[in-house]
Short mmCIF file of C-alpha atoms in Angstrom, two decimals:
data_model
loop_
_atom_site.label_atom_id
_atom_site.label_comp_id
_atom_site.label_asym_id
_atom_site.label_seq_id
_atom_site.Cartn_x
_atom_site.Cartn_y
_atom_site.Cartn_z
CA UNK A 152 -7.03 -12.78 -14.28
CA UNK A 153 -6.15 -9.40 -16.29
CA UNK A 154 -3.12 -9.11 -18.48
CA UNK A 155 -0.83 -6.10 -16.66
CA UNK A 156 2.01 -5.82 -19.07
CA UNK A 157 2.60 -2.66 -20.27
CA UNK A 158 0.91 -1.28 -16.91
CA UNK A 159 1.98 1.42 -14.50
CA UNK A 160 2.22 1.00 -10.96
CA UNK A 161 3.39 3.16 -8.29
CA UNK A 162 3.65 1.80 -4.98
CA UNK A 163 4.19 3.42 -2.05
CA UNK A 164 6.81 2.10 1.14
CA UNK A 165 8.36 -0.16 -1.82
CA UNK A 166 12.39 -0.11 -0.82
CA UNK A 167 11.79 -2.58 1.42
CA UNK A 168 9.13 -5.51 3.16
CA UNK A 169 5.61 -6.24 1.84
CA UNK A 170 6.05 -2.98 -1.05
CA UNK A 171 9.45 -4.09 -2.22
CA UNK A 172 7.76 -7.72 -2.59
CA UNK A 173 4.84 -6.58 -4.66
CA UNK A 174 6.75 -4.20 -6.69
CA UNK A 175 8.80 -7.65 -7.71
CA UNK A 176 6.04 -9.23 -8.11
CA UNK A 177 4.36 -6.48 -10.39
CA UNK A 178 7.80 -6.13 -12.30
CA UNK A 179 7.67 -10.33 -13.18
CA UNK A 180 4.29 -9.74 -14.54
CA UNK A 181 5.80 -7.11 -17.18
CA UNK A 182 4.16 -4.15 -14.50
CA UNK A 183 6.44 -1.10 -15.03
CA UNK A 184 7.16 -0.02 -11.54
CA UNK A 185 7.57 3.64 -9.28
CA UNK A 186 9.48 2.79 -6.08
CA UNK A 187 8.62 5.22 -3.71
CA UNK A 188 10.72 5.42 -0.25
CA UNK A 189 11.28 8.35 2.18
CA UNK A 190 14.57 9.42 0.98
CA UNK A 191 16.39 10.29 -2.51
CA UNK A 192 18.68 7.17 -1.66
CA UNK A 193 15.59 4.62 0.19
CA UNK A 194 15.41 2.89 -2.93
CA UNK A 195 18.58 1.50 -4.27
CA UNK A 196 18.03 -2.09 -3.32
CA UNK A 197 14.85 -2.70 -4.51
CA UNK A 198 16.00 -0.80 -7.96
CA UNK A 199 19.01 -3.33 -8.36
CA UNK A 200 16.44 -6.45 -7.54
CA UNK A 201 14.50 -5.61 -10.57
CA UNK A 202 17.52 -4.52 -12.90
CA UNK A 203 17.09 -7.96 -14.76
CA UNK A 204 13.92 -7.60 -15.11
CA UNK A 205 12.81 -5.73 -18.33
CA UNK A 206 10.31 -3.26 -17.18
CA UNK A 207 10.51 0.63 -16.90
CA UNK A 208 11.38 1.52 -13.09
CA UNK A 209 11.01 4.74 -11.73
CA UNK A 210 12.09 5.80 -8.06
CA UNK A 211 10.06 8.72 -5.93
CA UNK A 212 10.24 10.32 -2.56
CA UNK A 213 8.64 12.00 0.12
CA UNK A 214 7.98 11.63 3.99
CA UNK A 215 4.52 10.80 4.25
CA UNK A 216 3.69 12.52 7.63
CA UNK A 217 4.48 15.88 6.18
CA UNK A 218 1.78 17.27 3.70
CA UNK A 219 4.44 19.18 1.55
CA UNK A 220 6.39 16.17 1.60
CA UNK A 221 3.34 14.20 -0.10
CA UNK A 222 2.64 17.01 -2.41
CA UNK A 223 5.75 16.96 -3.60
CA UNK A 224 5.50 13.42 -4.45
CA UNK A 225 2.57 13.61 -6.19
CA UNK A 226 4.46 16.22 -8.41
CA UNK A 227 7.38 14.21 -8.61
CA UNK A 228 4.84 10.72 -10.39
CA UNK A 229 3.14 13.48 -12.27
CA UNK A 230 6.30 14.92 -13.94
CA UNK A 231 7.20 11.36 -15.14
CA UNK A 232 4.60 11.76 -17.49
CA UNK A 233 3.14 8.52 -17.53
CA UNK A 234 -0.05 7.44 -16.74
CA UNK A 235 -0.91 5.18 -12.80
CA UNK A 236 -2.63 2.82 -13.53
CA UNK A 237 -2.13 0.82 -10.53
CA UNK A 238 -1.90 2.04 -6.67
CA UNK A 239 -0.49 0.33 -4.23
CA UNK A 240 -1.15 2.32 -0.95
CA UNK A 241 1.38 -0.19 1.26
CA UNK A 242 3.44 2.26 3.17
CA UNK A 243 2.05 2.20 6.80
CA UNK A 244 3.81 3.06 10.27
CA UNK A 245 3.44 1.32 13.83
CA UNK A 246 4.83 3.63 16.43
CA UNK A 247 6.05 2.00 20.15
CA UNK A 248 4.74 -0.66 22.01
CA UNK A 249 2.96 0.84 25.20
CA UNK A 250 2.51 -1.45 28.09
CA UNK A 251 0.88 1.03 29.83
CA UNK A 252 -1.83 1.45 27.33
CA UNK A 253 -3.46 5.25 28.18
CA UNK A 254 0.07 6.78 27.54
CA UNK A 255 0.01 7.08 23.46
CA UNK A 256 0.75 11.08 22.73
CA UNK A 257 -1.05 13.01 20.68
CA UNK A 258 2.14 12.85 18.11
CA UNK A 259 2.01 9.39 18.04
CA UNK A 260 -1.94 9.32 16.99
CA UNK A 261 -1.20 12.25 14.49
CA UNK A 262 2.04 10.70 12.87
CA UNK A 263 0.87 7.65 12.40
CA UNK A 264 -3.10 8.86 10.88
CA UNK A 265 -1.52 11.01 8.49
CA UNK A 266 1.14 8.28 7.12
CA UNK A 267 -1.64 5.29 7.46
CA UNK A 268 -4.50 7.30 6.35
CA UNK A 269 -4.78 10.72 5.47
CA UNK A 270 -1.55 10.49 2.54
CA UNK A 271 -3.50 7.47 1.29
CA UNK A 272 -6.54 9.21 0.76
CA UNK A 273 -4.38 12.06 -0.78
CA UNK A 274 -2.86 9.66 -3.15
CA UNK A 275 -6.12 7.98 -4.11
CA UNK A 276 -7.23 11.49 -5.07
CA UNK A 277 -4.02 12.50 -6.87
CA UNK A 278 -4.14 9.17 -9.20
CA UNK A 279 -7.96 7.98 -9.20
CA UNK A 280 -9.84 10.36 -11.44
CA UNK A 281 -7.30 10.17 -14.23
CA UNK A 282 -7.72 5.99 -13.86
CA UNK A 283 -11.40 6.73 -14.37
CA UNK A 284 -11.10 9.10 -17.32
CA UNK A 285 -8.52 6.21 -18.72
CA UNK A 286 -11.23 3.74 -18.23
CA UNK A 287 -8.72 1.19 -15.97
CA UNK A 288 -7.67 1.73 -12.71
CA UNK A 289 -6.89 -0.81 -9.65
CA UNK A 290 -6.02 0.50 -6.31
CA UNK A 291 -5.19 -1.33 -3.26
CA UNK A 292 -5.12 -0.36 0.34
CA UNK A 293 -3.19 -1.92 2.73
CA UNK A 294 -4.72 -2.78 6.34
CA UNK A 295 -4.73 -5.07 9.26
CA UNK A 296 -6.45 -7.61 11.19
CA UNK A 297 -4.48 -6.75 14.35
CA UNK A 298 -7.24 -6.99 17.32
CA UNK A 299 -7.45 -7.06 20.91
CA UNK A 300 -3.94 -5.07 21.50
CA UNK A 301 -4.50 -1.76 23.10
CA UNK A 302 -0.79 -1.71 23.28
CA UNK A 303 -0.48 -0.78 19.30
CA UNK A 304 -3.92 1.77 19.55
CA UNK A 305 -3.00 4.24 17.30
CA UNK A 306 -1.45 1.88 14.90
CA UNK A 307 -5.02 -0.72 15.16
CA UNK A 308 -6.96 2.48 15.42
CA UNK A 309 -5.53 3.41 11.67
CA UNK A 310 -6.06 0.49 10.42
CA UNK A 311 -9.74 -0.04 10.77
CA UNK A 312 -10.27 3.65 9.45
CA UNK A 313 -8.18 2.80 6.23
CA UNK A 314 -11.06 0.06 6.03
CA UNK A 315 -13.69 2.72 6.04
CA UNK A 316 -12.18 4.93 3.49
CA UNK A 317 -11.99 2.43 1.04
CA UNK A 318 -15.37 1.51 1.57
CA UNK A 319 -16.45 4.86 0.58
CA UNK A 320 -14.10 5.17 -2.26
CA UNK A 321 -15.14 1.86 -3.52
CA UNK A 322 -19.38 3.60 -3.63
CA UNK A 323 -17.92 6.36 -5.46
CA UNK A 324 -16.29 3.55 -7.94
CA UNK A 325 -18.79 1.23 -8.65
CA UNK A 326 -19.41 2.13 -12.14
CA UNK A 327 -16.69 2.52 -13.30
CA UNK A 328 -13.78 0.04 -14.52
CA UNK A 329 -11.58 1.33 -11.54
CA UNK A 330 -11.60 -1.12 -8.66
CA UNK A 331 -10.78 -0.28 -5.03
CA UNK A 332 -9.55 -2.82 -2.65
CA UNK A 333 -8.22 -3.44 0.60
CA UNK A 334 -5.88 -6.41 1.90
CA UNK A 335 -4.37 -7.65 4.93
CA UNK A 336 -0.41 -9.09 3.97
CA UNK A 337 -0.87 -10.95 7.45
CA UNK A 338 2.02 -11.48 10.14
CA UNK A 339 5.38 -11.27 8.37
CA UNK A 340 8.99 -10.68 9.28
CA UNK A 341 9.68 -7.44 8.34
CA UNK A 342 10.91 -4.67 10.35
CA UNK A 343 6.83 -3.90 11.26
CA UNK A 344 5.98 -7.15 11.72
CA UNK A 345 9.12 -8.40 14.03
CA UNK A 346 11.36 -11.65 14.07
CA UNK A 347 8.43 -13.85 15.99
CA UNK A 348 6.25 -13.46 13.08
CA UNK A 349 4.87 -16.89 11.45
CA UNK A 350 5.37 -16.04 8.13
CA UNK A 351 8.08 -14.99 5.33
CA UNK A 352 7.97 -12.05 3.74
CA UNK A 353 8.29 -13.23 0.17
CA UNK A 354 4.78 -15.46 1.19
CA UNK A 355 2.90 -12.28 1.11
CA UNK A 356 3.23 -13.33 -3.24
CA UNK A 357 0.90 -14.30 -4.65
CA UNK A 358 -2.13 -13.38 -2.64
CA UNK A 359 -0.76 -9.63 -2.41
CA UNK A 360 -1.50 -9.42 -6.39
CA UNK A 361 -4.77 -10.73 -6.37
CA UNK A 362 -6.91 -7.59 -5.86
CA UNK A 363 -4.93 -6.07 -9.16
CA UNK A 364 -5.53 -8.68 -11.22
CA UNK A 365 -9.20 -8.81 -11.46
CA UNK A 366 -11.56 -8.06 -14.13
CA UNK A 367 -13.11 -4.43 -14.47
CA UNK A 368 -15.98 -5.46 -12.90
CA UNK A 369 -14.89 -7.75 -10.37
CA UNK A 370 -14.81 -7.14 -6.52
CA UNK A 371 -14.61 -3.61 -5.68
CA UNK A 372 -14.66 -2.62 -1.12
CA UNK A 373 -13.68 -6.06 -0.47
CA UNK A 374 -11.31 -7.08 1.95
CA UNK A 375 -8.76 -9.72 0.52
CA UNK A 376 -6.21 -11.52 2.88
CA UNK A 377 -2.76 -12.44 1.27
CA UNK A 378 -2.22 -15.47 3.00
CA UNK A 379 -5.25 -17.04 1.96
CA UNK A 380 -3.19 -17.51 -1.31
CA UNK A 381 0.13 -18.77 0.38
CA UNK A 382 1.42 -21.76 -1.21
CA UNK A 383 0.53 -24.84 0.95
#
């Protein structure tokens, strides 16, 4: 495993759940960190869970269904003036439950491909070529191994395609020292994952840190499941 103090890593959907998890987990291994969250304000708790811990935190926002909103926060990491070396594409959205499963709107499809997908694949090309032209980069994606639930389409639907995209990232990557990866947290309580869930969300550590901490030339379009790693 890699060294990562001193790092950068901004990581999107952190003031809360699975990204406010890996962001402490970053953080304890001497990461600097760049909370993002919708709002101005989304932030505050997971800024005052890493106070004691002596790393540089920055906070960023932006909405990620709106394309101004995303430009904007690629402006907002830029003007920091520091350099991403980590990217933690976690922010993701599930919109309602449909029983009747041919009744998902075209707003629910659209919302939740631009938040799942398309601002990840804006991000990745905000942040990757200046990982390359530093000569480190790690990025994660974050998916799911939801299946069989017609219910969730749009949401499942997402999900696989954030599988392909980093599958053709990862060909564009693979030589160079920046690694692209993609990782299931698996079935947590958090506000996406609901109160029936089997698992904690503080048991998506350590297995959610895995894909950064490889070496340069270590797995890059893999798939990586964060319970696999869960402390027996």
């Amino acid at each position: 495993m890699i060294d990562i103090k001193g790092k950068t890593a901004l990581i999107t959907g952190s003031s809360r759940g699975v990204g406010q998890q890996i962001a402490l987990g970053l953080a304890k291994k001497g990461c600097n960190v760049i909370l993002h969250g919708r709002t101005a304000d989304s932030n505050k708790k997971t800024l005052e869970l890493l106070q004691n811990i002596k790393v540089k935190t920055y906070t960023v926002f932006g909405e990620l269904a709106d394309e101004n909103q995303v430009n904007t926060l690629i402006q907002q990491v830029k003007a920091l003036n520091v350099q991403v070396d980590i990217l933690y594409n976690n922010a993701g959205i599930m919109k309602a439950y449909h029983n009747d499963i041919w009744t998902h709107s075209y707003d629910e499809w659209l919302e939740t491909y631009k938040v799942n997908v398309v601002a990840m694949y804006k991000l990745c090309g905000a942040f990757i070529p200046s990982m390359i032209k530093n000569k480190f980069g790690r990025v994660v994606n974050v998916t799911s191994r939801i299946q069989d639930q017609p219910q969730l389409a749009p949401y499942g639907a997402s999900k696989w395609a954030v599988d392909k995209l980093t599958l053709d990232i990862a060909h564009s990557l693979k030589d160079t020292p920046v690694r692209i990866n993609y990782l299931d947290p698996g079935w947590l309580k958090t506000d996406l994952g609901g109160e029936y869930a089997g698992n904690t969300v503080e048991e998506v550590l350590p297995g959610a840190l895995v894909p950064i901490l490889i070496e340069n030339d270590g797995p890059n379009g893999e798939f990586f499941s964060a319970l696999d790693y869960k402390e027996k």
